[in-house]
GROMACS .gro file of C-alpha atoms in nm:
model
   94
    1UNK     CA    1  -1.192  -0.507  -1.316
    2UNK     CA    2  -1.191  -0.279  -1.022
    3UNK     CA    3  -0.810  -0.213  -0.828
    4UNK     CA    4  -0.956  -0.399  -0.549
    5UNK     CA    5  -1.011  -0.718  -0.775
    6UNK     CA    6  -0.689  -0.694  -0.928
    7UNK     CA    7  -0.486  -0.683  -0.648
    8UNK     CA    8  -0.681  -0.994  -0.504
    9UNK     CA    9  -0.667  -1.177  -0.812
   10UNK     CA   10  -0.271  -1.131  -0.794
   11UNK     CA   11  -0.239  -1.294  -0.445
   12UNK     CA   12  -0.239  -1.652  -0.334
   13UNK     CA   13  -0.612  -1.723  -0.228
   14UNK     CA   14  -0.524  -1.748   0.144
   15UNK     CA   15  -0.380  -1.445   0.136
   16UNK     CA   16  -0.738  -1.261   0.093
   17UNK     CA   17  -0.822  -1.272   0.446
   18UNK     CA   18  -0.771  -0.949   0.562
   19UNK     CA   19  -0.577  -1.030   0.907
   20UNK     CA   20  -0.390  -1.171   0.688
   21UNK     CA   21  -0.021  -0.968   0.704
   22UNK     CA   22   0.052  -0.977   0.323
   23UNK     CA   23   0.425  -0.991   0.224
   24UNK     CA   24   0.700  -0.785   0.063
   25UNK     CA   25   0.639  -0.989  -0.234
   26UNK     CA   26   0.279  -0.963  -0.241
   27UNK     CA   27   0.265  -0.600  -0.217
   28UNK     CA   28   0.531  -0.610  -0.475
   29UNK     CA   29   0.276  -0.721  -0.705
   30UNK     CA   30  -0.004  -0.486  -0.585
   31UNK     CA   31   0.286  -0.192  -0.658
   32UNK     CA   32   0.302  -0.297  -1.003
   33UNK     CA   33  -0.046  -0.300  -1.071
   34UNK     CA   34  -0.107   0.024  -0.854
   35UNK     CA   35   0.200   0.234  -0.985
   36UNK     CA   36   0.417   0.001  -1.270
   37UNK     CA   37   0.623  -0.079  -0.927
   38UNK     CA   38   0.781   0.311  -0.882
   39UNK     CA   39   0.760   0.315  -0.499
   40UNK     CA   40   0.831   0.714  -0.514
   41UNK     CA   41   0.533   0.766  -0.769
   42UNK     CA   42   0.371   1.121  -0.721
   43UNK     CA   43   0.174   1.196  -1.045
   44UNK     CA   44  -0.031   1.468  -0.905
   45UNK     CA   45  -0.366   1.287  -0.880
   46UNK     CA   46  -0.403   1.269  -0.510
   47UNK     CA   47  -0.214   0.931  -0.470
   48UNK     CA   48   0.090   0.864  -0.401
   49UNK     CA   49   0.361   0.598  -0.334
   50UNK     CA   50   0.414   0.236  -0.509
   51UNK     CA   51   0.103   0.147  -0.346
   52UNK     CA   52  -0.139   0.479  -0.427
   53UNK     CA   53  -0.235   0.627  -0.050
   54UNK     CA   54  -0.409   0.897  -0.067
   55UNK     CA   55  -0.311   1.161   0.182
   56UNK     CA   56  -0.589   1.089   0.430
   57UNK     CA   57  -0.534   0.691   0.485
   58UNK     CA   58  -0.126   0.724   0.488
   59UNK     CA   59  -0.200   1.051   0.782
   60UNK     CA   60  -0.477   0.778   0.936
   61UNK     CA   61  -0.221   0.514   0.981
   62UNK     CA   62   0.019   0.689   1.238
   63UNK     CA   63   0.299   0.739   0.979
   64UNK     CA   64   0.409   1.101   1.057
   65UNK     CA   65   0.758   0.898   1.206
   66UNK     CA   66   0.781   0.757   0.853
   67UNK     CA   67   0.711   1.060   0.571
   68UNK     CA   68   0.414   1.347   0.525
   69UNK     CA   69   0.325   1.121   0.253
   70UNK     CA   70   0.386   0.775   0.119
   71UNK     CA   71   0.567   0.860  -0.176
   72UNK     CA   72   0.860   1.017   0.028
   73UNK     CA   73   0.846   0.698   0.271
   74UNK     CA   74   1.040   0.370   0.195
   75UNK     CA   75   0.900   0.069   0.091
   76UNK     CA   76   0.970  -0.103   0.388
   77UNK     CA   77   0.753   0.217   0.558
   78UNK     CA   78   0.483   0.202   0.296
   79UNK     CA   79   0.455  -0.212   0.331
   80UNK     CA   80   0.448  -0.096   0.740
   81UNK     CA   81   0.150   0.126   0.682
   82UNK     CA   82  -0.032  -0.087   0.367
   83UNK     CA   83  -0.050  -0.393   0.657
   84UNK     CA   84  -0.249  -0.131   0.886
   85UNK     CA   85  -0.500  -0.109   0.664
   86UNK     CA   86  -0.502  -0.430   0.496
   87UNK     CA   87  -0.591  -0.507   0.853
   88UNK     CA   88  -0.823  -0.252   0.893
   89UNK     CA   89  -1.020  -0.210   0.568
   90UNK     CA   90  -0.875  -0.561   0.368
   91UNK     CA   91  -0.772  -0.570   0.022
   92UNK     CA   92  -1.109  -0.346  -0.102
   93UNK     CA   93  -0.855  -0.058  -0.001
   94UNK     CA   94  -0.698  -0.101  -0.344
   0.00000   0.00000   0.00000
């Protein structure tokens, strides 16, 4: 099952949509699938943060008043930017 899939399949149904602004909770649960929850994670394979941005979307998403990358953000920040492209792109982003 593709990330994409996996994250869906862990959200309540309405929550799909992708104007949908997901919760803390929800991207909670796309944090533990992403990155076993470590909102800090920086393994070296070009994604980074609880919720895996590569360098390109988190730069995209006007976040250079948050961190140079996600995993040195917050998770408040990273939940910020993740809702910017959930809106943008939906949930195939992950």
């Amino acid at each position: 099952m593709g990330v994409g899939a996996a994250a869906a399949s862990v959200l309540a149904p309405t929550a799909a949509h992708a104007a949908t602004v997901a919760t803390d909770a929800q991207w909670d649960r796309v944090a533990q699938c992403e990155s076993g929850g470590n909102w800090h994670d920086n393994t070296g394979n070009g994604y980074y943060g609880g919720l895996q941005f590569s360098a390109s979307t988190w730069s995209s998403y006007d976040s250079a008043h948050y961190a140079t990358r996600a995993d040195l953000a917050t998770h408040e920040q990273q939940i910020d930017i993740a809702n910017h492209v959930l809106a943008s792109q939906g949930w195939n982003a992950w």
